[in-house]
PDB file of C-alpha atoms in Angstrom:
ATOM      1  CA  UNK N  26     -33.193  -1.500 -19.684  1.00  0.00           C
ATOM      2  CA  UNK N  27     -33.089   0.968 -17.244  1.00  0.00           C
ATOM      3  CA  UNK N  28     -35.464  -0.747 -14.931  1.00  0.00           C
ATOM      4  CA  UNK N  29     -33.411  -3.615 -14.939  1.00  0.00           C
ATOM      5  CA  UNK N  30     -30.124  -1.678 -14.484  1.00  0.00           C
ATOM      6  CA  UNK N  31     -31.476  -0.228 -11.552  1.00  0.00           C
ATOM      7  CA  UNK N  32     -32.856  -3.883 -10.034  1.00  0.00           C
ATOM      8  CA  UNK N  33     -29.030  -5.045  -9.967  1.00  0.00           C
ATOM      9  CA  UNK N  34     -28.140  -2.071  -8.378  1.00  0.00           C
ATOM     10  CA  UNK N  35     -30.575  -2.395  -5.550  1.00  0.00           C
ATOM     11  CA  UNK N  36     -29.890  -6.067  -5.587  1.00  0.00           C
ATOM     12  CA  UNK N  37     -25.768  -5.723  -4.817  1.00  0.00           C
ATOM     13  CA  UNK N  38     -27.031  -3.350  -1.911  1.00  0.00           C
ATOM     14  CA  UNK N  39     -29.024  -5.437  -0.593  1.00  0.00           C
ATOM     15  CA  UNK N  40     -26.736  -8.173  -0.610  1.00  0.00           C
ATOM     16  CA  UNK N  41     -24.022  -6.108   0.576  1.00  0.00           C
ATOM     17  CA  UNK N  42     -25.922  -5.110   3.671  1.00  0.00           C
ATOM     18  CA  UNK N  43     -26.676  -8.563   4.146  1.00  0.00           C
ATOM     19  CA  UNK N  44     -22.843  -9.820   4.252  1.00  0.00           C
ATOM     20  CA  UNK N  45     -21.722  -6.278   6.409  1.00  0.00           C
ATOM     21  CA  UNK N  46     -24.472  -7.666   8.554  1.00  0.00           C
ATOM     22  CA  UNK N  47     -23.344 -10.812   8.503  1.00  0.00           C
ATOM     23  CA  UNK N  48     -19.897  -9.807   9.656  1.00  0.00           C
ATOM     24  CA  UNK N  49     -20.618  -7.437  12.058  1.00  0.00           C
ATOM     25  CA  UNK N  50     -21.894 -10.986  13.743  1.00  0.00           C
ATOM     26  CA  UNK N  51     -19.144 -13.534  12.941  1.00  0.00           C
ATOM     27  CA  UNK N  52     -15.614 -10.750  13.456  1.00  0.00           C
ATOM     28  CA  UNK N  53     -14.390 -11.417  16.980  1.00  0.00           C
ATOM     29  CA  UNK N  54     -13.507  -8.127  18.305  1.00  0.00           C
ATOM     30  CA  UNK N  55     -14.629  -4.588  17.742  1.00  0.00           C
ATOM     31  CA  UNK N  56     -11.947  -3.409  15.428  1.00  0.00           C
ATOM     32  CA  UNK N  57     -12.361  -6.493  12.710  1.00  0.00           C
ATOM     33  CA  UNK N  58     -16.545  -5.604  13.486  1.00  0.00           C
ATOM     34  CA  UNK N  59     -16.076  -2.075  12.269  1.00  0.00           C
ATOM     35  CA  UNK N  60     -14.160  -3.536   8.826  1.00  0.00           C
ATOM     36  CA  UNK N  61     -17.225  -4.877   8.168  1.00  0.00           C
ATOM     37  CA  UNK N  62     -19.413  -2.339   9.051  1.00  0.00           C
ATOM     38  CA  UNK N  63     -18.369   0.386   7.253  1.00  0.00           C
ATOM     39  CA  UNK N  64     -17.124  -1.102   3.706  1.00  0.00           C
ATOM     40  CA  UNK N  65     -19.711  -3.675   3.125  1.00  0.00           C
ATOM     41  CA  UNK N  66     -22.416  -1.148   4.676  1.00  0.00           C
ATOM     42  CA  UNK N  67     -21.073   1.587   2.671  1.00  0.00           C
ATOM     43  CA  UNK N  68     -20.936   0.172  -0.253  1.00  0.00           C
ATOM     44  CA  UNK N  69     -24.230  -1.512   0.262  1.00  0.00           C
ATOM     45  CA  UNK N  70     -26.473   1.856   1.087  1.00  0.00           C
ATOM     46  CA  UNK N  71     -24.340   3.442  -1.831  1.00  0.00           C
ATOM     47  CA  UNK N  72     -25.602   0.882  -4.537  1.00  0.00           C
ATOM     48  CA  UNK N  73     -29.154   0.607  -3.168  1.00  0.00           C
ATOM     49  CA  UNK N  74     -29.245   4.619  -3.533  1.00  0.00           C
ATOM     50  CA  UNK N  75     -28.304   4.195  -6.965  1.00  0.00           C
ATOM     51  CA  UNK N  76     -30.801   2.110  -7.291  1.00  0.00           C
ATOM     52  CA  UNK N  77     -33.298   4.512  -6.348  1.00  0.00           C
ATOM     53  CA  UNK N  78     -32.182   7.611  -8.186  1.00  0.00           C
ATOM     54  CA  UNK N  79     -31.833   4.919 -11.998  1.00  0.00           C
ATOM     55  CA  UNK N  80     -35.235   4.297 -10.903  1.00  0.00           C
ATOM     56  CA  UNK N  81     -36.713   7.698 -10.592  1.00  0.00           C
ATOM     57  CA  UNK N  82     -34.722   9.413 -12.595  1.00  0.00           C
ATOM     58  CA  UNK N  83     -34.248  13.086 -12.483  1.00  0.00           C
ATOM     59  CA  UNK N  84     -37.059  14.570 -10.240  1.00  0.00           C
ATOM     60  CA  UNK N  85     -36.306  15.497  -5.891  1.00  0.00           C
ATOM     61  CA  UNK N  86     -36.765  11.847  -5.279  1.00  0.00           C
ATOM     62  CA  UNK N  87     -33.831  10.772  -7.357  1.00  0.00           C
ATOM     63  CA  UNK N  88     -31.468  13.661  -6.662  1.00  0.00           C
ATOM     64  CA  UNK N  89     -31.764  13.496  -3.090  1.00  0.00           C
ATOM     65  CA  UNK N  90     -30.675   9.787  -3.028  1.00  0.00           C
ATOM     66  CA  UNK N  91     -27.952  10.455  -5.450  1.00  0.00           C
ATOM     67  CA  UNK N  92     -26.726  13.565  -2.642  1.00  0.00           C
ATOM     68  CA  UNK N  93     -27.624  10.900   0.182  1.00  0.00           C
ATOM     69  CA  UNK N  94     -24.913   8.616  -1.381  1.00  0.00           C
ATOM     70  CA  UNK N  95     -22.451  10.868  -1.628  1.00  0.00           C
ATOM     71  CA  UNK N  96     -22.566  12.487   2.099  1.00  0.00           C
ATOM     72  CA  UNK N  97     -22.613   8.582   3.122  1.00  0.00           C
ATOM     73  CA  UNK N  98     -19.386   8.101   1.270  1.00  0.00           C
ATOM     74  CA  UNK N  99     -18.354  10.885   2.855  1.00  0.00           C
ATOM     75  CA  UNK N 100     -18.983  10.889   6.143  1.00  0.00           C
ATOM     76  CA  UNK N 101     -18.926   7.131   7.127  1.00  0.00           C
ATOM     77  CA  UNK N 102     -14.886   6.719   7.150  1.00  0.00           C
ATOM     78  CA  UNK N 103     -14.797   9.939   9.191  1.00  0.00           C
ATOM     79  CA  UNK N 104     -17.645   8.409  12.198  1.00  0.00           C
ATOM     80  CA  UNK N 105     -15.692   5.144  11.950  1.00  0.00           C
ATOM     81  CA  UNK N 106     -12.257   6.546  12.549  1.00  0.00           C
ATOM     82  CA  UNK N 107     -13.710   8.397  15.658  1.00  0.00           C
ATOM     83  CA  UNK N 108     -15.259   5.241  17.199  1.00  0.00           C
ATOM     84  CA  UNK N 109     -12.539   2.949  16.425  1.00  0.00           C
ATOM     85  CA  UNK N 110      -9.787   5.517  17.546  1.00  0.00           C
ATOM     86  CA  UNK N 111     -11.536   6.327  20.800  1.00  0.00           C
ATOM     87  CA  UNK N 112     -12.017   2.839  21.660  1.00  0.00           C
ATOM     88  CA  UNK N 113      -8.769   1.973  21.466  1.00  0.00           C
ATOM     89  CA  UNK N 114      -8.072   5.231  23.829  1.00  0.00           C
ATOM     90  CA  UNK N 115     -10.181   4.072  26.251  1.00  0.00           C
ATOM     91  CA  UNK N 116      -8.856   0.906  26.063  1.00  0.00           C
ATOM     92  CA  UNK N 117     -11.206  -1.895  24.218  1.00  0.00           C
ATOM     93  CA  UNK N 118      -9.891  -4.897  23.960  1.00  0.00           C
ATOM     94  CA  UNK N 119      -7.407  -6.678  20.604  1.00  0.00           C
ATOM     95  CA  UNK N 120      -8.445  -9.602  19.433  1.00  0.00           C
ATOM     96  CA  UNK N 121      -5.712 -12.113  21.122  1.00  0.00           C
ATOM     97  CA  UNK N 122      -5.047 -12.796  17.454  1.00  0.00           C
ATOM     98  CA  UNK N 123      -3.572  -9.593  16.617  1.00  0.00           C
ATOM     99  CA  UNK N 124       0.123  -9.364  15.819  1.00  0.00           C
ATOM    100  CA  UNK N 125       0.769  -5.879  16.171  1.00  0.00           C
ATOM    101  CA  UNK N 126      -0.210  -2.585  18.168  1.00  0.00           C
ATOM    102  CA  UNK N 127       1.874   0.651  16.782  1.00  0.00           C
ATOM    103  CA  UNK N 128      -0.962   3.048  18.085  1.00  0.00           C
ATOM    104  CA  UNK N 129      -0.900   1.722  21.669  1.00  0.00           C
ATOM    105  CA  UNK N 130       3.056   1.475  21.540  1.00  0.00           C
ATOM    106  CA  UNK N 131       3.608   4.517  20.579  1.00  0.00           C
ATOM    107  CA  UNK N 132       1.397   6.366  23.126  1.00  0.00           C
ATOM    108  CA  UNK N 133       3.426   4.885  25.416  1.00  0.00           C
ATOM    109  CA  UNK N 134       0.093   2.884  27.199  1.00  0.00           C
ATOM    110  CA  UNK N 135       0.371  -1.131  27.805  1.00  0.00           C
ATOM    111  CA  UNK N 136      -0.664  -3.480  25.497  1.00  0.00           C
ATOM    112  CA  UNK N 137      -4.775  -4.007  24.831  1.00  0.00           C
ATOM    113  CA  UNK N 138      -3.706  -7.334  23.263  1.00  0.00           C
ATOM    114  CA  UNK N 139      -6.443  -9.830  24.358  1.00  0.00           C
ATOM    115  CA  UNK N 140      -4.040 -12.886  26.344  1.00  0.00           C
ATOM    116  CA  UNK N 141      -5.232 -16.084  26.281  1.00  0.00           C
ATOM    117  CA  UNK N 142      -8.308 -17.237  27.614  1.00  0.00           C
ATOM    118  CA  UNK N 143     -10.954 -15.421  26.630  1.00  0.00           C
ATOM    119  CA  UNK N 144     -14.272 -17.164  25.889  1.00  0.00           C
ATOM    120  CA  UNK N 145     -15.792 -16.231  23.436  1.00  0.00           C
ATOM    121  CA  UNK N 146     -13.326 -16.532  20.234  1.00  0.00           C
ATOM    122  CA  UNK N 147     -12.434 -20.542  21.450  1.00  0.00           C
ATOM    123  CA  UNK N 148     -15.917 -21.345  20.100  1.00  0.00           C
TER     124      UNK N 148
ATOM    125  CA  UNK C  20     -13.539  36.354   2.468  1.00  0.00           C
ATOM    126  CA  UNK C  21     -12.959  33.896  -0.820  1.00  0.00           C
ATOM    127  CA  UNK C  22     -13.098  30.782   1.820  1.00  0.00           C
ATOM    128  CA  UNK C  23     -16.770  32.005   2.819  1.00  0.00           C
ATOM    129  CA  UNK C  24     -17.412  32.786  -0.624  1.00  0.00           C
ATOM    130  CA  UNK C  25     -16.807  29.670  -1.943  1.00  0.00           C
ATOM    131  CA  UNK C  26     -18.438  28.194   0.613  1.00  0.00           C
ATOM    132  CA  UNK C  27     -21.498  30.331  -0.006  1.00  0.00           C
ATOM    133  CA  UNK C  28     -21.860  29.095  -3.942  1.00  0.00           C
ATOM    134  CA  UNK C  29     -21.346  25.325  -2.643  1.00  0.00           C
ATOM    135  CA  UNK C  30     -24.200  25.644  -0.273  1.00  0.00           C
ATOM    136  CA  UNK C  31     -26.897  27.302  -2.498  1.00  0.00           C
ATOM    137  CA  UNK C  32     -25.759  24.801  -5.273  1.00  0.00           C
ATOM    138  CA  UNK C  33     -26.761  21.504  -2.602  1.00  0.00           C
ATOM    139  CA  UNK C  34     -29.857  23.256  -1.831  1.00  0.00           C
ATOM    140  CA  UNK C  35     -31.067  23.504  -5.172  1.00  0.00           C
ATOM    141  CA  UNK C  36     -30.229  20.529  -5.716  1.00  0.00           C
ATOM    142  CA  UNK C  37     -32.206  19.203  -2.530  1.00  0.00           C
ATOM    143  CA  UNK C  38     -34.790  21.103  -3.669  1.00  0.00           C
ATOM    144  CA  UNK C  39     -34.400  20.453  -7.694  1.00  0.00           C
ATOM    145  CA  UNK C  40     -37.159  23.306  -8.671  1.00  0.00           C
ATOM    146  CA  UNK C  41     -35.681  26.709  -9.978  1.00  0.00           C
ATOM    147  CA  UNK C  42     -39.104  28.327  -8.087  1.00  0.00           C
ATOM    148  CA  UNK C  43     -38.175  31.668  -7.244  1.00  0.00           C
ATOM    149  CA  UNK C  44     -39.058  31.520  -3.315  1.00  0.00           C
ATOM    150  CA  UNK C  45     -36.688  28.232  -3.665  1.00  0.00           C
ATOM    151  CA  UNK C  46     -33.491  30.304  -5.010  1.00  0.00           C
ATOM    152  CA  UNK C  47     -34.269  33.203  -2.223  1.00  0.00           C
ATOM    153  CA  UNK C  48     -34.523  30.912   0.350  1.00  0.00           C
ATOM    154  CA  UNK C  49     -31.498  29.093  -0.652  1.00  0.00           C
ATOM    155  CA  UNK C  50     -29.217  32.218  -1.391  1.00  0.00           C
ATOM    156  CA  UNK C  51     -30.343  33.178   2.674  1.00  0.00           C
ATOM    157  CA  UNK C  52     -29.913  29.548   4.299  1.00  0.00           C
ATOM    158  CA  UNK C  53     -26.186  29.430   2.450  1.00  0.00           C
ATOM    159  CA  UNK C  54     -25.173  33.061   3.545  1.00  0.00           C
ATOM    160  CA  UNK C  55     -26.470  31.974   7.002  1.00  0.00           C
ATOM    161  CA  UNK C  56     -24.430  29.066   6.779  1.00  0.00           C
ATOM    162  CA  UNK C  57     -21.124  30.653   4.847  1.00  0.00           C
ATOM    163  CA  UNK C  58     -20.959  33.489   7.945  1.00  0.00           C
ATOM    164  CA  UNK C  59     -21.049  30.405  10.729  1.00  0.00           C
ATOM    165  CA  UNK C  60     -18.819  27.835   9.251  1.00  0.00           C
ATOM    166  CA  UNK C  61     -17.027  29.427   5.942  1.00  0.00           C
ATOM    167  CA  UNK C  62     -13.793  30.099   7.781  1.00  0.00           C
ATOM    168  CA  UNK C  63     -13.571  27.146   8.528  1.00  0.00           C
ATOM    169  CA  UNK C  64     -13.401  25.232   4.881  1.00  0.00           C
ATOM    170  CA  UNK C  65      -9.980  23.758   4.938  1.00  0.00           C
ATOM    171  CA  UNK C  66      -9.136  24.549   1.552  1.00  0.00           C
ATOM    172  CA  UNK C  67      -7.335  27.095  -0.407  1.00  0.00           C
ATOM    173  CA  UNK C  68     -10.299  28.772  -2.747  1.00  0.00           C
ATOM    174  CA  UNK C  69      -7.622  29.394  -5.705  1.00  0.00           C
ATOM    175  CA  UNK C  70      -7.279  25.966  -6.151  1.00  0.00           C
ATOM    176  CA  UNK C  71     -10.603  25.481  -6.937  1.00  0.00           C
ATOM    177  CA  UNK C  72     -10.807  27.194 -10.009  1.00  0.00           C
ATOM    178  CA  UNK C  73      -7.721  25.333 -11.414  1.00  0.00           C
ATOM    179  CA  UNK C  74      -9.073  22.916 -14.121  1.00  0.00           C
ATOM    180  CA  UNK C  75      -5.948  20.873 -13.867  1.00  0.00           C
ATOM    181  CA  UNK C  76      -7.190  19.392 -10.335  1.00  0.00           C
ATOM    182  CA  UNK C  77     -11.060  19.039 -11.742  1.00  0.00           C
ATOM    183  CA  UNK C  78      -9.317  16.900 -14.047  1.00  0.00           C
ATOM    184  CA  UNK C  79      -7.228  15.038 -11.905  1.00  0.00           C
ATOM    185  CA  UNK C  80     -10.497  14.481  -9.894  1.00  0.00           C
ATOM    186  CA  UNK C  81     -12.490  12.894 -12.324  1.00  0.00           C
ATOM    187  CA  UNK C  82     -10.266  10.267 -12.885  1.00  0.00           C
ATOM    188  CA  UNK C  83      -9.927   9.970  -9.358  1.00  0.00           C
ATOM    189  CA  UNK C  84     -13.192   8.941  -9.340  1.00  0.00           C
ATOM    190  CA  UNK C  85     -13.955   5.613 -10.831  1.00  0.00           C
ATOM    191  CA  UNK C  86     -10.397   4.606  -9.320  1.00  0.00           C
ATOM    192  CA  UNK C  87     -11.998   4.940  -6.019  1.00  0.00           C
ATOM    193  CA  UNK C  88     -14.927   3.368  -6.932  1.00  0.00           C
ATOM    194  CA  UNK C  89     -13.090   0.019  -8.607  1.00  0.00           C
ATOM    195  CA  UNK C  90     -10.582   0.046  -4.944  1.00  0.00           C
ATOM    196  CA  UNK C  91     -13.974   0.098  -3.008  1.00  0.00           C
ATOM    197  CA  UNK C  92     -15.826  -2.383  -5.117  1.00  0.00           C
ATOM    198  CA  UNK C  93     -12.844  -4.819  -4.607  1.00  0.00           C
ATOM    199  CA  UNK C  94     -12.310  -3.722  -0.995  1.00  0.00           C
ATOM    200  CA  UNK C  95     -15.911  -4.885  -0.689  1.00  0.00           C
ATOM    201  CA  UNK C  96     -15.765  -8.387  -2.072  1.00  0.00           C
ATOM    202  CA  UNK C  97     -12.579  -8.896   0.029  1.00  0.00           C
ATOM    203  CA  UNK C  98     -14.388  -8.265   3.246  1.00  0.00           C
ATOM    204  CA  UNK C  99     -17.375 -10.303   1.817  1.00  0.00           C
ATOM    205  CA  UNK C 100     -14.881 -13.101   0.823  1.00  0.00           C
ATOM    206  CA  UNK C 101     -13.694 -13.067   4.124  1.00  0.00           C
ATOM    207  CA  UNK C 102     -16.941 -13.156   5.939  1.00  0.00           C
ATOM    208  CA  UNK C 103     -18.195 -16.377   3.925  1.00  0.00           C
ATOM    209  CA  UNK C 104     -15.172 -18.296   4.280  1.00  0.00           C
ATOM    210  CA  UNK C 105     -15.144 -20.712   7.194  1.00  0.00           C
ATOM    211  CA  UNK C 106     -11.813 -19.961   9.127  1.00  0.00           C
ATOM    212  CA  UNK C 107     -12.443 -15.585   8.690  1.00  0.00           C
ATOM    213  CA  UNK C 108      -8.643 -15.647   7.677  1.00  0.00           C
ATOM    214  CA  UNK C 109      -8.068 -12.951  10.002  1.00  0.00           C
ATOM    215  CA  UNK C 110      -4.427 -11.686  10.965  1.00  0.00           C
ATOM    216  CA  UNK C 111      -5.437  -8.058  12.213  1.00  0.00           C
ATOM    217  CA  UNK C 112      -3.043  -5.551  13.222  1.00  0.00           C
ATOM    218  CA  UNK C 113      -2.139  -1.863  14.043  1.00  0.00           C
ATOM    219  CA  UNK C 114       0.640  -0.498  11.685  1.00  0.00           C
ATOM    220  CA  UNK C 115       1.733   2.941  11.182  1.00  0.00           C
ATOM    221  CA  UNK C 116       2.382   4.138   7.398  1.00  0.00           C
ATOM    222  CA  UNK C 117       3.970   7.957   6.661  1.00  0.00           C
ATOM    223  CA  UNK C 118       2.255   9.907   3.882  1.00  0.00           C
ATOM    224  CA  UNK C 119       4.376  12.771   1.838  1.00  0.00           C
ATOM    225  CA  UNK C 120       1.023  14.718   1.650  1.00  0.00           C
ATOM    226  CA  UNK C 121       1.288  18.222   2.695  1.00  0.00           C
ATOM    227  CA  UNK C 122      -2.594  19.876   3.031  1.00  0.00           C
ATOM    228  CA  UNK C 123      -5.184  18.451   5.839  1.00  0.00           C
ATOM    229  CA  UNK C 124      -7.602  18.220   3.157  1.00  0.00           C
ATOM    230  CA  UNK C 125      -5.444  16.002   1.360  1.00  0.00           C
ATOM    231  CA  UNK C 126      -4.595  13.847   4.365  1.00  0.00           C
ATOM    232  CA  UNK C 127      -8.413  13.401   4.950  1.00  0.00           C
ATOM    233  CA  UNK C 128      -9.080  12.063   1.857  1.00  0.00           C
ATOM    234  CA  UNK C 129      -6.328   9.655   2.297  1.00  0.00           C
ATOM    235  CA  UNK C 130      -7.891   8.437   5.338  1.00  0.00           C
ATOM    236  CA  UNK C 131     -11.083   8.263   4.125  1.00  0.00           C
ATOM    237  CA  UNK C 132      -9.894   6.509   0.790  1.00  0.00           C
ATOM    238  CA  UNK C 133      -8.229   4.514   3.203  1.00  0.00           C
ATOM    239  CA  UNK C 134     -10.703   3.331   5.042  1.00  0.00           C
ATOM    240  CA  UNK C 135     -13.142   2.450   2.137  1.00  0.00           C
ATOM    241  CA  UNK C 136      -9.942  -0.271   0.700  1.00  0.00           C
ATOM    242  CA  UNK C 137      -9.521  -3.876   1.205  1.00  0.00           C
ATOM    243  CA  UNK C 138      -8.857  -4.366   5.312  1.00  0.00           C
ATOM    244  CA  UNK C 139      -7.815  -1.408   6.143  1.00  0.00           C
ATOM    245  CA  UNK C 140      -9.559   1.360   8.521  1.00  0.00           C
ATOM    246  CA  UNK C 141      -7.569   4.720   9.263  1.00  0.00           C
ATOM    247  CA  UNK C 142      -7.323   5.097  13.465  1.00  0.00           C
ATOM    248  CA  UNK C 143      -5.247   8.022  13.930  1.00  0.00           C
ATOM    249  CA  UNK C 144      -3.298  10.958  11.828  1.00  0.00           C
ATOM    250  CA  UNK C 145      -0.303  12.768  13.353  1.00  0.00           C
ATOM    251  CA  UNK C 146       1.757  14.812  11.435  1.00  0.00           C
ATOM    252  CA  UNK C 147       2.564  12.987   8.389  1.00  0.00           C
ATOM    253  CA  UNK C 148       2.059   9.214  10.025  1.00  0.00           C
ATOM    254  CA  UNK C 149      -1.356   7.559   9.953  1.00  0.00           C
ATOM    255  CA  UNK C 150      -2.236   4.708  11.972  1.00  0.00           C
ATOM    256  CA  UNK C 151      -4.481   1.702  10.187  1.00  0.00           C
ATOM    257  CA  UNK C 152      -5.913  -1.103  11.549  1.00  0.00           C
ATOM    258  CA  UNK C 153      -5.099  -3.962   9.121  1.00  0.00           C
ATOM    259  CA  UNK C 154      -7.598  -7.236   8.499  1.00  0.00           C
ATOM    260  CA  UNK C 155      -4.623  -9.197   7.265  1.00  0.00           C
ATOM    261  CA  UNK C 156      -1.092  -7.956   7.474  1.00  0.00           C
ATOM    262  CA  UNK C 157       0.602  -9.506   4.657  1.00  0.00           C
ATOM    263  CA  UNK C 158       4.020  -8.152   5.060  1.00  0.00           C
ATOM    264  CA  UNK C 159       6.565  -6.309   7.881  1.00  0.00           C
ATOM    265  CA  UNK C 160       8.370  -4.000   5.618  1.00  0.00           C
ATOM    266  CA  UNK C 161       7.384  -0.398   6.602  1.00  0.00           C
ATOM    267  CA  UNK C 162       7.795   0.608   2.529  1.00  0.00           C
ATOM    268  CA  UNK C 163       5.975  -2.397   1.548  1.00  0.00           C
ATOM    269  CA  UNK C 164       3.120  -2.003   3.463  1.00  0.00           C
ATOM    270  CA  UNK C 165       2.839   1.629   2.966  1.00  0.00           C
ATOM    271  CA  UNK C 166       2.288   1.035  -1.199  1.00  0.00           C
ATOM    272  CA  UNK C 167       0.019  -2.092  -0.628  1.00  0.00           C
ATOM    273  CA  UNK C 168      -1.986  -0.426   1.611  1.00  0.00           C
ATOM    274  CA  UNK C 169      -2.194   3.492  -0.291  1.00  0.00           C
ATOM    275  CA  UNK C 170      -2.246   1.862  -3.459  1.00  0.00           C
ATOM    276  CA  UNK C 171      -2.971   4.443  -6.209  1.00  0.00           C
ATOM    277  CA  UNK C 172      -4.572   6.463  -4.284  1.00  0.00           C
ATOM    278  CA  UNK C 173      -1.633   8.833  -2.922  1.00  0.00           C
ATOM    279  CA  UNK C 174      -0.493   9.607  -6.358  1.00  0.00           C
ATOM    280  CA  UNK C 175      -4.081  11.159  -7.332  1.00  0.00           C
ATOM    281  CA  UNK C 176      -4.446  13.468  -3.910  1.00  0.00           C
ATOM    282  CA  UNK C 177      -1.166  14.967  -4.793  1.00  0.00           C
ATOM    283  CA  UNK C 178      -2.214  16.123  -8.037  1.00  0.00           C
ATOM    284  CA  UNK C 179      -5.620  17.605  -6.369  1.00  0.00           C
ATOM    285  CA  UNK C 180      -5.010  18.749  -3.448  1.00  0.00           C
ATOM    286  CA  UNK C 181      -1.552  19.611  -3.271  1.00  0.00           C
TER     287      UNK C 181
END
């Protein structure tokens, strides 16, 4: 029971990874790419972790995944924040999608709003 | 003194845990590694130690809990839903929400709870305003999009943290 309990587990990580994967490919710019990256990626590591410590139960092997989950949770939204917030400091483009910018307006900066004719998102 | 104290107890406790043998030499070495560690870094633990030994919050914070975990399981299938489909359905956005929270401890955990919901990733916090990139903006109304995007989450941090 537990065995299996612990294959579904592994299973939704894996998948999980999979689709953050998957999205970190398909999102058009950098700020949509981190979305992906850290919920799906989260989430994924998370479950397969679980997975890990319903397998082994309680001896170092299981406990240490179970701690390994929890300092992911943790620190994850923290490293995202940092990348996404400097990048928009030093200036990375918007998708030309985007309908609003309070961050940049309110600094005062122009607009990082990707204008028309960029390449890569007409595909 | 009770910052670096409490500090102290949280560190051994992770170690034996790491370790997960009661082994004398494990204990010692633990009790030295956290004391180390509580004299470099306890002064800075952001929160108040008194309110750690009010059951009250403990409570609050095990409720807390499998919230989180149902916002995060949803936020993931929204993301995943939104990878699959064919079109991405994306409408992204930077929008700036203000929080009534008081501590920084608090605030973090807003971000971070936050950022683990469907579309939304924390960018900045100043003061009491946080900035959050948005997958899909579904709505211009500073109030409304401050509850659909804190959800239940605000509610909870109040009655831990604050």
């Amino acid at each position: 029971m537990i065995s299996v309990l612990a294959l579904i587990f592994l299973w939704l990580g894996v998948v999980f990874v999979l689709l953050g994967a998957l999205g970190l490919a398909r999102f058009p710019d950098l700020y949509n790419r981190m979305q992906a990256a850290t919920k799906c990626v989260t989430l994924g590591v998370c479950g397969i972790m679980i997975g890990i410590f319903l397998r082994s139960g309680f001896n170092p092997l299981g406990i240490k995944a179970l701690l390994a989950a929890v300092f992911i949770l943790f620190t994850v939204p923290v490293s995202s924040h940092a990348l996404v917030r400097g990048s928009l400091i030093a200036g990375v483009r918007l998708w030309k999608g985007t309908v609003r910018d309070d961050f940049t307006a309110d600094r005062g900066a122009p607009s990082i709003i990707d204008n028309a004719g960029a390449g890569e998102e007409e595909k | 003194m009770a910052r670096r104290f409490a500090y102290f107890i949280a560190g051994w406790i992770i170690w034996l845990l790491l370790g997960w043998t009661l082994n004398y030499q494990e204990v010692v070495a633990g009790a030295a590694v956290a004391l180390i560690a509580a004299g470099m870094f306890g002064g800075y633990l952001p929160l108040q130690p008194r309110k750690l030994l009010n059951p009250v919050r403990w409570f609050w914070l095990l409720v807390y809990i499998p919230v989180f975990a149902w916002q995060c399981l949803k936020a993931n299938i929204d993301v995943a839903l939104r990878v699959l489909s064919p079109g991405l359905n994306l409408k992204p956005g930077i929008v700036k929400i203000k929080t009534n929270l008081k501590s920084d401890i608090a605030k973090v955990f807003l971000a971070n709870s936050i950022t683990m919901t469907p579309g939304t990733l924390t960018v900045e916090i100043k003061d009491d305003t946080l900035y959050i990139h948005w997958i899909e903006i579904r709505s211009d109304d500073p109030e409304e999009m401050a509850k659909m995007i804190k959800g239940p989450f605000e509610f909870f941090l109040k009655k831990i943290f604050d």
